[in-house]
Amino acid sequence: MTTGSTYQAVTANRLRDGVTVYFTALGAWSTAIGDAAHAEDATDLLAAAAAQPLEAVGAYVIAVEKADRGLRPVGLREQIRAFGPTV
Amino acid sequence: MYRYDEFDRRFLEERVAQYRGQVARRLNGQLTEEEFRPLRLRNGLYLQLHAYMLRVSIPYGTLSAEQVRMLAHVARKYDRGYGHFTTRQNIQYNWIKLDETPDLLADLATVEMHGIQTSGNCIRNITSDPFAGVAIDEIEDPRPYCEIIRQWSTLHPEFSWLPRKFKIAVSAALQDRAAVHVHDIGLYLKRSEAGEVGFEVLVGGGLGRTPIVGKVLRDFIPVRHLLSYLEAILRVYNAYGRRDNIYKARIKILVQALGVEKMRDAVEAEWAAMDHTPLDLAEETVAAIVRQFAPPAYAAAGADDEAALAASVEADADFARWVRHNVFPHKQPGYAVVTISLKPLGRPPGDASAEQLDLIADLSETHGFSEVRVTHEQNLVLPDVRRGDLAALYRALAAAGLGASNIGLASDIIACPGLDYCSLANARSIPVAERLGEHLAAREEEIGPMKIKISGCINACGHHHVGHIGILGVDKNGEEFYQITVGGSADENAAIGGIVGKAVPSEGVNGAVDKLLDVYMRLREDGEELPATYRRVGAEPFKEAVYGAV
Ligand code: SF4
């Protein structure tokens, strides 16, 4: 179940192993989407993330929503990135 | 099998050392991602949804037992215990870590393997008939010619930055098991009336956004001139292929724009103006490579082999079914070609675990001459099995989950990795294939030969355009839909399937395919496969079955 409001967060792949990561409020990268910093407009988050090119590759903004158990990406592609292959 | 010489080995070692330095410089920030990306891609390393993906080249789909064991080792040590065989006869690993790739490539190099030219706008892995050298309908073993083309195209300085990637396939049999018509260049080995060996040359085939069946550029080019003629084609493409639009950059678009006659004129003019001497293949050169593929020391057929085989078939219905579908005639009496299905029901097509790969390597030694082949339909082949050993082989395979008896049937589905792994995907392929295979399995023998092919986006790695039934994943406002085509074929009568109608939602795929199959089974004439029925009756009955009166 979701509350209906969508936010923006910043995701990328970790440089050394390619794992999906999310930019956190502390300015670091986390593999857990629950740790993602989210805002109505993630432009500033993206700029902060892009300033750390050694940690992660190809940062971009995604839509997320609040679900029962924390944040959840909107859209199948990002859900698969967040939670793994469906097979 | 072809063995590397000292030059090849040294080259690979140097290449790994060079790559190790590049990775170190990327990890310490000396190289930006923009600078590093083309370097990793040149070694077969992509970045996908969850991890890096390494594509390892398997030239013309031929592997030694030692190489198969290395693929198992890589799966176990660097991945999550499995690999995925592709429609280019290569293997991909989905869970690779960048910082481990130098060691991984060093391990691969110990068995003469690498990921070079599995990405980038260069000449990619040369593909061929997985039954090469053992097929009963073959004029000659095509692999020596594949090897010659591989050596010529590897790091060819003039063709390392083509307008777009370039794929060459070679077949030497009456039945095309290499999808030759849908390659940038397709070569059919032929013998002239005078008995000279050469090739019919097709050009401009391909799938993707603009699917086109290749056209004959030249009826016959003698082996001697093979490389100079290929070089002339590549030069014309390199000079005139479009570089302004990635979607129009493949040679098929150039051939379409010029027309095949003008393309032929341009190639012939280039060829006439070239100095052929450096590329002409001397008879001794060809003979030396042919010798590397000399047939193994086959034994005479055992006196009781056929009786024992017949008794096993009689006694075991599962084995009998496997023999019906997975065992093919061999040119040597007493031997059979066995296709090991990597399409067990409900599992991702084309995947093999490390344990399965180790077992297959062992079986290639006990039941063959240490050789394994990869098919473009994502299965593996043991090319030299004694007919008297088939029952024992089947039992060993079945015990390891490799006993699926479905080669060429409806559950032998080609599927690309799709949205579960691939960053370019629009929709998932694997779950669709798993569900459809399970759904059709009960009646697949009644359906008969059936090629179902699924791609997760228009790049068509799953060859959907040339499936008897093709399924293409599309994204409609964030929802997965599947566009269905019918009547395609990748064999010597290659054809692009026709779109049946508007895309169906994921849960509608099985039902739509059922309806298409019902029409085919109702309208087919004796022995007719779906593409022939489609050609004869047209698209309307199929469209009507799925979408009602049209
Ligand atoms: S067809 Fe598309 S989704 Fe499938 S592997 Fe190729 S690029 Fe990825």
XYZ file of C-alpha atoms and ligand atoms in Angstrom:
645
model
C 0.000 0.000 0.000
C 1.215 3.473 -0.745
C 0.206 6.838 0.592
C -0.112 8.204 -2.918
C 2.486 10.995 -2.811
C 5.547 10.591 -4.948
C 8.978 12.028 -4.256
C 12.314 12.066 -5.977
C 15.482 10.242 -4.947
C 18.880 9.706 -6.558
C 20.195 6.317 -7.594
C 23.331 5.007 -9.319
C 25.447 1.865 -9.570
C 28.391 1.467 -7.227
C 31.625 1.773 -9.169
C 33.556 -1.166 -7.752
C 30.826 -3.806 -8.067
C 27.942 -2.248 -10.002
C 25.452 -2.763 -7.180
C 22.396 -0.481 -7.110
C 22.856 2.336 -4.616
C 20.873 5.323 -3.350
C 22.142 8.704 -2.225
C 21.459 9.324 1.457
C 20.799 12.427 3.505
C 24.319 12.080 4.938
C 25.814 12.469 1.503
C 26.860 8.827 1.219
C 25.633 5.905 -0.897
C 23.555 3.059 0.515
C 22.399 -0.213 -1.036
C 19.067 0.076 0.793
C 16.384 2.198 -0.815
C 15.019 2.851 2.670
C 18.092 4.978 3.320
C 17.539 7.183 0.257
C 17.213 10.895 0.790
C 14.000 12.009 -0.899
C 12.567 15.351 -1.782
C 9.920 16.828 -3.986
C 12.692 17.995 -6.270
C 15.995 16.105 -6.191
C 18.023 18.556 -8.286
C 20.258 19.483 -5.346
C 20.641 15.842 -4.295
C 21.718 14.961 -7.813
C 24.286 17.747 -7.848
C 25.679 16.556 -4.506
C 25.783 12.953 -5.738
C 27.488 13.920 -8.970
C 30.255 15.535 -6.956
C 31.304 12.034 -5.810
C 32.200 10.337 -9.108
C 34.522 7.826 -7.454
C 31.847 6.063 -5.467
C 29.086 5.537 -7.968
C 28.427 5.628 -11.702
C 25.684 7.290 -13.702
C 23.616 8.972 -10.992
C 20.052 9.873 -11.979
C 16.763 10.872 -10.404
C 13.972 8.362 -9.831
C 10.424 8.643 -8.537
C 9.735 6.977 -5.196
C 6.676 6.640 -3.022
C 6.133 5.844 0.616
C 4.876 2.323 1.144
C 4.071 0.378 4.302
C 7.660 -0.700 4.730
C 9.481 2.452 3.751
C 10.329 3.843 0.347
C 9.545 2.039 -2.851
C 10.441 3.100 -6.403
C 7.699 3.884 -8.858
C 7.859 1.720 -11.982
C 8.914 -1.853 -12.616
C 12.455 -1.111 -13.831
C 13.406 0.684 -10.634
C 11.589 -1.888 -8.492
C 13.676 -4.623 -10.124
C 16.824 -2.572 -9.520
C 15.843 -2.069 -5.886
C 14.663 -5.580 -5.042
C 16.436 -7.808 -7.580
C 15.362 -9.968 -10.539
C 11.870 -11.412 -10.431
C 13.052 -14.850 -11.537
C 40.096 -27.679 -32.208
C 42.171 -24.641 -32.976
C 44.876 -24.029 -30.366
C 46.440 -20.668 -29.752
C 50.072 -20.229 -30.644
C 52.664 -18.352 -28.603
C 51.741 -15.042 -30.258
C 48.062 -15.392 -29.307
C 48.928 -16.306 -25.739
C 51.329 -13.432 -25.244
C 48.855 -11.014 -26.752
C 46.139 -12.090 -24.309
C 48.451 -11.827 -21.315
C 49.512 -8.330 -22.351
C 45.913 -7.350 -22.874
C 44.940 -8.483 -19.363
C 47.890 -6.576 -17.870
C 46.856 -3.471 -19.769
C 43.268 -3.849 -18.561
C 44.418 -4.373 -14.962
C 46.110 -0.981 -15.130
C 43.009 0.634 -16.608
C 40.783 -0.729 -13.823
C 43.249 0.434 -11.162
C 43.284 3.913 -12.685
C 39.497 4.005 -12.801
C 39.187 2.895 -9.176
C 41.669 5.516 -7.978
C 40.059 8.260 -10.007
C 42.744 8.794 -12.637
C 40.246 7.781 -15.304
C 36.710 9.169 -15.461
C 33.794 6.899 -16.290
C 33.596 8.549 -19.689
C 37.224 7.621 -20.353
C 36.968 4.145 -18.860
C 33.665 3.004 -20.364
C 34.974 2.323 -23.887
C 37.962 0.497 -22.397
C 35.852 -1.886 -20.329
C 33.398 -2.393 -23.186
C 36.287 -3.404 -25.445
C 36.860 -6.214 -22.962
C 33.210 -7.270 -22.887
C 32.263 -5.586 -19.613
C 28.880 -3.823 -19.514
C 27.140 -2.153 -16.584
C 23.617 -3.536 -16.190
C 20.775 -3.051 -13.720
C 22.269 -4.806 -10.673
C 25.937 -5.354 -11.443
C 28.482 -5.466 -14.227
C 27.875 -8.054 -16.929
C 30.775 -9.791 -18.640
C 30.261 -11.274 -22.079
C 32.825 -13.931 -22.901
C 33.480 -14.747 -26.523
C 33.070 -18.327 -27.708
C 34.406 -18.318 -31.282
C 31.947 -20.167 -33.556
C 30.408 -21.711 -30.465
C 33.163 -24.285 -29.958
C 34.539 -25.033 -26.476
C 37.000 -27.555 -25.090
C 36.212 -29.430 -21.874
C 38.923 -27.374 -20.201
C 37.229 -24.148 -21.291
C 33.828 -25.336 -20.069
C 35.404 -26.053 -16.668
C 36.820 -22.540 -16.671
C 33.355 -21.142 -17.398
C 32.121 -23.108 -14.370
C 34.995 -21.736 -12.274
C 34.144 -18.162 -13.312
C 30.479 -18.743 -12.439
C 31.449 -20.052 -9.032
C 34.210 -17.646 -8.112
C 33.119 -14.387 -9.682
C 29.371 -14.724 -10.232
C 26.435 -16.313 -8.424
C 27.103 -19.814 -9.642
C 25.683 -19.691 -13.138
C 26.113 -18.251 -16.619
C 23.732 -17.422 -19.451
C 24.345 -18.598 -23.032
C 23.320 -16.098 -25.690
C 22.015 -16.063 -29.243
C 25.543 -15.109 -30.361
C 26.889 -18.424 -29.018
C 28.610 -16.504 -26.215
C 28.188 -16.681 -22.443
C 27.266 -13.788 -20.151
C 27.733 -13.470 -16.418
C 25.248 -11.188 -14.695
C 26.786 -10.508 -11.284
C 30.327 -9.372 -11.938
C 32.296 -6.940 -9.740
C 34.559 -4.488 -11.544
C 37.410 -4.823 -9.058
C 37.526 -8.596 -9.656
C 37.497 -8.431 -13.444
C 41.289 -8.276 -13.981
C 41.699 -11.572 -12.092
C 38.695 -13.008 -13.889
C 40.140 -12.134 -17.307
C 43.525 -13.519 -16.253
C 41.842 -16.815 -15.341
C 40.011 -16.888 -18.683
C 43.239 -16.178 -20.550
C 44.779 -19.369 -19.160
C 42.361 -21.278 -21.410
C 42.618 -18.871 -24.353
C 39.358 -17.066 -23.587
C 38.456 -13.385 -23.292
C 35.747 -10.803 -23.865
C 37.468 -8.903 -26.662
C 35.171 -7.758 -29.478
C 32.042 -8.870 -27.677
C 31.060 -5.199 -27.558
C 31.786 -2.036 -29.493
C 31.528 -1.084 -33.144
C 33.848 -3.773 -34.420
C 33.563 -7.225 -35.963
C 31.987 -9.394 -33.272
C 32.271 -13.093 -32.533
C 32.014 -15.183 -35.716
C 29.062 -17.547 -35.356
C 28.475 -20.846 -37.074
C 26.649 -24.149 -37.203
C 26.812 -25.888 -33.804
C 26.877 -29.200 -35.698
C 29.931 -28.103 -37.725
C 32.222 -30.980 -38.570
C 29.694 -33.670 -37.652
C 26.525 -32.736 -39.565
C 25.344 -35.191 -42.186
C 24.193 -32.419 -44.498
C 27.485 -30.533 -44.489
C 29.668 -29.833 -47.514
C 32.740 -29.239 -45.404
C 33.533 -28.205 -41.820
C 32.990 -24.407 -41.738
C 35.098 -23.833 -38.603
C 38.483 -23.463 -40.305
C 37.007 -20.589 -42.312
C 35.461 -19.099 -39.170
C 38.891 -19.305 -37.578
C 40.504 -17.600 -40.557
C 37.930 -14.803 -40.348
C 38.439 -14.597 -36.574
C 42.177 -14.124 -36.973
C 41.720 -11.533 -39.723
C 39.065 -9.571 -37.814
C 40.708 -9.627 -34.381
C 41.940 -6.095 -33.635
C 41.800 -5.282 -37.357
C 43.027 -1.673 -37.196
C 40.875 -0.449 -40.048
C 37.677 -1.989 -38.663
C 37.912 -1.238 -34.957
C 35.673 1.823 -35.162
C 33.019 0.939 -37.708
C 29.786 2.941 -37.915
C 28.197 0.175 -35.807
C 28.765 -3.393 -34.619
C 29.240 -6.021 -37.311
C 28.219 -9.679 -37.191
C 29.317 -12.461 -39.513
C 27.875 -15.994 -39.616
C 29.100 -18.986 -41.607
C 27.228 -22.156 -42.529
C 28.331 -25.084 -44.637
C 25.260 -27.294 -44.457
C 22.023 -27.573 -46.402
C 20.049 -26.773 -43.284
C 20.957 -23.372 -41.867
C 21.475 -23.755 -38.112
C 23.348 -20.448 -37.806
C 20.690 -17.856 -38.780
C 22.992 -16.755 -41.622
C 20.341 -14.598 -43.327
C 20.031 -12.211 -40.398
C 23.686 -11.242 -40.121
C 25.536 -8.226 -41.494
C 27.434 -10.695 -43.640
C 26.236 -14.263 -44.071
C 28.423 -16.876 -45.751
C 27.193 -20.169 -47.151
C 30.006 -22.524 -48.039
C 29.546 -23.961 -51.526
C 31.405 -26.004 -54.068
C 31.585 -24.701 -57.634
C 30.877 -26.972 -60.589
C 34.627 -27.377 -60.944
C 34.775 -28.602 -57.333
C 36.373 -25.475 -55.951
C 35.351 -24.464 -52.424
C 34.043 -20.966 -51.886
C 31.192 -18.975 -50.427
C 27.893 -17.434 -51.388
C 27.990 -14.000 -49.783
C 24.898 -12.402 -48.271
C 24.900 -8.872 -46.965
C 22.664 -6.532 -45.026
C 20.669 -8.952 -42.913
C 19.826 -8.086 -39.350
C 17.131 -7.772 -36.705
C 16.642 -4.922 -34.254
C 14.560 -1.885 -35.106
C 14.687 -2.583 -38.847
C 14.573 -6.336 -39.442
C 15.834 -7.321 -42.888
C 16.715 -10.621 -44.512
C 20.180 -10.509 -46.086
C 20.542 -10.310 -49.847
C 22.949 -12.146 -52.105
C 25.880 -9.895 -52.910
C 27.915 -12.509 -54.758
C 27.022 -16.040 -55.794
C 30.500 -17.400 -55.329
C 33.791 -16.159 -53.976
C 36.575 -18.753 -53.932
C 38.183 -19.405 -50.534
C 41.413 -17.889 -51.820
C 39.742 -14.464 -52.056
C 37.512 -14.710 -48.990
C 39.368 -12.187 -46.850
C 39.979 -9.633 -49.581
C 36.318 -9.739 -50.532
C 35.222 -9.344 -46.899
C 37.689 -6.490 -46.586
C 36.163 -4.783 -49.641
C 32.657 -5.032 -48.128
C 33.848 -3.666 -44.790
C 35.672 -0.808 -46.516
C 32.553 0.242 -48.402
C 30.557 0.047 -45.175
C 33.207 1.920 -43.214
C 33.283 4.706 -45.806
C 29.561 5.072 -46.530
C 27.740 3.674 -43.476
C 25.970 6.381 -41.506
C 27.582 7.655 -38.349
C 25.071 10.423 -37.627
C 22.238 8.213 -36.419
C 22.785 5.077 -34.353
C 19.511 3.596 -35.615
C 20.591 3.911 -39.217
C 24.213 2.906 -38.837
C 24.139 -0.848 -39.539
C 25.178 -2.067 -42.992
C 21.591 -3.220 -43.659
C 20.500 0.428 -43.815
C 23.290 1.231 -46.283
C 22.279 -1.724 -48.461
C 18.648 -0.659 -48.225
C 19.507 2.926 -49.167
C 21.796 2.030 -52.078
C 19.957 -1.074 -53.267
C 21.861 -4.337 -53.469
C 22.972 -3.707 -57.091
C 24.716 -0.438 -56.238
C 26.161 -1.994 -53.118
C 27.513 -4.806 -55.266
C 28.995 -2.322 -57.748
C 30.664 -0.411 -54.928
C 32.120 -3.568 -53.372
C 33.296 -4.945 -56.704
C 34.919 -1.604 -57.561
C 36.681 -1.513 -54.205
C 37.735 -5.120 -54.597
C 39.054 -4.518 -58.113
C 41.080 -1.529 -56.937
C 42.575 -3.324 -53.922
C 45.828 -5.180 -53.800
C 44.624 -8.676 -52.920
C 48.038 -10.181 -52.482
C 48.470 -9.634 -48.740
C 45.065 -11.148 -48.019
C 44.909 -13.956 -50.549
C 44.789 -17.277 -48.752
C 47.474 -19.648 -49.901
C 46.431 -23.294 -50.098
C 49.000 -24.252 -47.454
C 47.671 -21.608 -45.044
C 44.132 -22.924 -45.348
C 45.311 -26.536 -45.152
C 47.220 -25.831 -41.923
C 44.088 -24.454 -40.275
C 41.893 -27.229 -41.678
C 44.291 -29.741 -40.090
C 43.582 -28.193 -36.674
C 39.964 -29.236 -37.105
C 40.745 -32.731 -38.358
C 38.097 -35.267 -37.335
C 38.945 -37.161 -34.135
C 39.838 -40.849 -34.070
C 36.347 -42.330 -34.290
C 35.877 -45.923 -33.243
C 33.993 -48.447 -35.316
C 30.348 -48.855 -34.328
C 29.897 -51.505 -31.640
C 28.164 -54.644 -32.881
C 25.512 -54.492 -30.149
C 25.108 -50.708 -29.957
C 21.933 -50.471 -32.006
C 20.246 -53.406 -30.285
C 21.095 -51.982 -26.859
C 19.827 -48.556 -27.873
C 16.595 -50.000 -29.225
C 16.078 -51.952 -26.004
C 16.607 -48.827 -23.876
C 14.192 -46.857 -26.046
C 11.651 -49.644 -25.692
C 12.068 -49.843 -21.916
C 12.097 -46.153 -21.004
C 9.540 -43.744 -22.434
C 11.391 -40.671 -21.121
C 14.611 -41.775 -22.790
C 12.677 -42.561 -25.966
C 11.311 -39.031 -26.016
C 14.787 -37.586 -25.464
C 16.149 -39.653 -28.345
C 13.298 -38.392 -30.535
C 13.994 -34.727 -29.871
C 17.562 -34.217 -28.653
C 19.554 -36.748 -30.692
C 20.612 -35.999 -34.268
C 22.358 -37.985 -36.987
C 26.156 -37.881 -37.175
C 28.248 -38.219 -40.309
C 30.236 -41.017 -38.675
C 28.383 -44.358 -38.424
C 27.895 -45.411 -34.812
C 27.872 -41.835 -33.482
C 25.179 -39.280 -32.707
C 25.037 -35.535 -32.099
C 23.309 -34.692 -28.818
C 21.771 -31.351 -27.985
C 21.561 -30.739 -24.242
C 18.539 -28.592 -23.552
C 19.106 -25.562 -21.346
C 15.332 -25.070 -21.304
C 14.053 -27.079 -18.364
C 10.447 -26.140 -17.623
C 10.029 -23.091 -15.459
C 13.684 -22.052 -15.569
C 15.424 -19.138 -17.355
C 16.270 -20.192 -20.927
C 19.973 -20.586 -21.628
C 21.195 -20.647 -18.021
C 23.611 -23.296 -16.777
C 24.966 -23.662 -13.252
C 28.633 -24.194 -12.420
C 27.857 -27.781 -11.390
C 26.042 -28.440 -14.653
C 28.930 -26.978 -16.660
C 31.421 -29.162 -14.783
C 29.290 -32.203 -15.463
C 28.984 -31.336 -19.156
C 32.766 -30.944 -19.355
C 33.172 -34.407 -17.781
C 30.577 -35.924 -20.097
C 32.280 -34.401 -23.142
C 35.335 -36.422 -22.152
C 33.621 -39.697 -21.312
C 31.209 -39.418 -24.252
C 33.196 -37.598 -26.881
C 36.482 -35.941 -27.658
C 36.389 -33.154 -25.047
C 34.364 -30.790 -27.163
C 31.169 -28.861 -26.432
C 29.272 -26.541 -28.743
C 26.939 -23.652 -28.015
C 23.882 -23.156 -30.221
C 22.394 -19.775 -31.076
C 19.185 -21.209 -29.662
C 20.840 -21.191 -26.220
C 21.476 -24.903 -25.839
C 24.684 -26.958 -25.673
C 25.807 -29.778 -27.934
C 27.923 -32.861 -27.372
C 28.998 -33.499 -30.942
C 30.477 -37.001 -30.782
C 28.457 -39.422 -28.684
C 28.581 -43.147 -29.433
C 25.073 -44.394 -30.048
C 25.650 -47.208 -27.611
C 26.357 -44.620 -24.875
C 23.206 -42.557 -25.358
C 21.238 -44.199 -22.537
C 24.052 -43.712 -20.007
C 24.503 -40.121 -21.129
C 20.794 -39.408 -20.775
C 20.720 -40.781 -17.239
C 23.683 -38.609 -16.219
C 22.121 -35.503 -17.752
C 18.651 -36.118 -16.345
C 20.060 -36.591 -12.835
C 21.551 -33.082 -13.070
C 18.389 -31.385 -14.330
C 19.651 -31.434 -17.914
C 17.289 -34.062 -19.280
C 14.666 -31.783 -20.874
C 13.534 -33.457 -24.107
C 12.291 -30.477 -26.021
C 14.788 -29.432 -28.697
C 12.955 -27.597 -31.461
C 9.638 -27.824 -29.609
C 7.442 -25.109 -28.120
C 9.169 -25.031 -24.728
C 12.628 -24.691 -26.329
C 12.147 -20.931 -26.205
C 14.853 -18.361 -26.933
C 14.675 -15.486 -24.470
C 17.023 -12.589 -23.839
C 17.733 -11.466 -20.248
C 15.084 -8.714 -20.532
C 14.150 -6.331 -17.747
C 15.297 -8.676 -14.988
C 18.909 -7.812 -15.868
C 19.278 -5.647 -18.955
C 19.493 -1.880 -18.685
C 18.077 -1.399 -22.194
C 14.963 -3.519 -21.643
C 11.367 -2.374 -21.859
C 9.836 -5.493 -20.384
C 10.728 -8.841 -18.881
C 11.454 -11.837 -21.110
C 12.418 -14.638 -18.751
C 9.189 -14.962 -16.737
C 7.175 -14.816 -19.967
C 9.280 -17.652 -21.389
C 9.012 -19.679 -18.190
C 5.234 -19.388 -18.046
C 4.730 -20.010 -21.750
C 7.042 -23.034 -21.808
C 5.217 -24.616 -18.875
C 1.873 -23.818 -20.437
C 2.672 -25.386 -23.822
C 4.711 -28.373 -22.658
C 1.778 -30.772 -22.404
C 0.913 -30.456 -26.079
C 4.281 -29.621 -27.589
C 4.774 -32.996 -29.275
C 1.381 -32.622 -30.901
C 2.303 -29.093 -32.030
C 5.569 -30.349 -33.547
C 8.553 -28.198 -34.561
C 8.039 -24.730 -33.131
C 10.392 -21.795 -32.647
C 9.220 -19.266 -30.074
C 11.556 -16.322 -29.489
C 11.242 -13.508 -26.969
C 13.030 -10.146 -26.727
C 12.686 -7.578 -23.967
C 13.149 -4.660 -26.353
C 13.451 -3.824 -30.027
C 17.184 -4.594 -30.030
C 15.954 -8.151 -30.629
C 18.687 -10.138 -28.877
C 16.002 -12.820 -28.493
C 15.567 -12.924 -32.323
C 11.788 -12.468 -31.973
C 11.399 -11.264 -35.580
C 12.450 -14.674 -36.878
C 10.479 -16.793 -34.416
C 7.657 -18.899 -35.818
C 6.001 -16.998 -33.028
C 7.871 -13.905 -31.874
C 7.177 -11.975 -28.692
C 8.501 -8.465 -28.151
C 8.243 -6.692 -24.815
C 7.072 -3.084 -25.002
C 6.466 -0.502 -22.318
C 3.084 1.216 -22.398
C 2.925 3.899 -19.748
C 4.964 1.839 -17.327
C 3.090 -1.414 -17.983
C 4.595 -4.458 -19.705
C 2.903 -5.374 -22.974
C 3.939 -7.882 -25.593
C 3.673 -7.521 -29.334
C 3.289 -10.833 -31.097
C 4.555 -11.720 -34.567
C 3.913 -14.857 -36.546
C 5.495 -16.652 -39.488
C 9.141 -15.681 -38.965
C 11.991 -18.042 -39.657
C 15.777 -17.975 -39.152
C 16.704 -20.922 -41.359
C 17.580 -21.125 -45.060
C 14.063 -19.834 -45.850
C 14.490 -16.873 -43.534
C 11.525 -14.566 -43.100
C 10.532 -11.727 -40.818
C 7.345 -12.464 -38.907
C 4.253 -10.327 -39.391
C 2.715 -8.378 -36.514
C -0.580 -9.969 -35.507
C -2.187 -6.928 -33.900
C -1.897 -4.641 -30.947
C 0.278 -5.705 -28.038
C -1.278 -7.848 -25.306
C -0.702 -7.533 -21.566
C 1.668 -9.976 -19.892
C -1.109 -12.219 -18.639
C -2.585 -12.387 -22.136
C 0.491 -13.900 -23.814
C -0.262 -17.575 -23.170
C -3.835 -17.230 -24.421
C -2.811 -15.362 -27.572
C -0.133 -17.944 -28.386
C -2.675 -20.739 -27.807
C -4.972 -19.166 -30.364
C -2.186 -18.808 -32.942
C -1.175 -22.414 -32.438
C -4.774 -23.593 -32.762
C -5.068 -21.854 -36.122
C -1.765 -23.286 -37.293
C -2.691 -26.830 -36.247
C -6.090 -26.549 -37.906
C -4.770 -25.170 -41.198
C -1.412 -26.869 -41.580
C -0.892 -29.416 -44.297
C 1.190 -32.543 -43.834
C 4.619 -31.793 -42.425
C 4.162 -28.062 -42.808
C 5.875 -25.868 -40.217
C 4.228 -22.643 -39.126
C 6.124 -20.263 -41.460
C 5.046 -22.332 -44.480
C 1.421 -22.335 -43.337
C 1.632 -18.592 -42.774
C 3.040 -18.046 -46.261
C 0.287 -20.174 -47.761
C -2.763 -18.878 -45.869
C -1.615 -15.335 -45.068
C -1.926 -13.355 -41.861
C -5.706 -12.997 -41.658
C -6.659 -16.309 -39.987
C -4.037 -15.674 -37.313
C -5.151 -12.099 -36.720
C -8.758 -13.134 -36.572
C -8.037 -15.847 -34.024
C -6.418 -13.413 -31.608
C -8.406 -10.243 -32.214
C -11.692 -11.419 -33.730
C -12.899 -10.563 -37.238
C -10.643 -8.017 -38.967
S 16.660 -7.503 -26.604
Fe 16.752 -5.639 -25.403
S 16.168 -6.337 -23.360
Fe 16.789 -8.133 -24.458
S 18.964 -8.350 -23.979
Fe 18.800 -7.240 -25.924
S 18.934 -5.115 -25.314
Fe 18.409 -6.274 -23.468
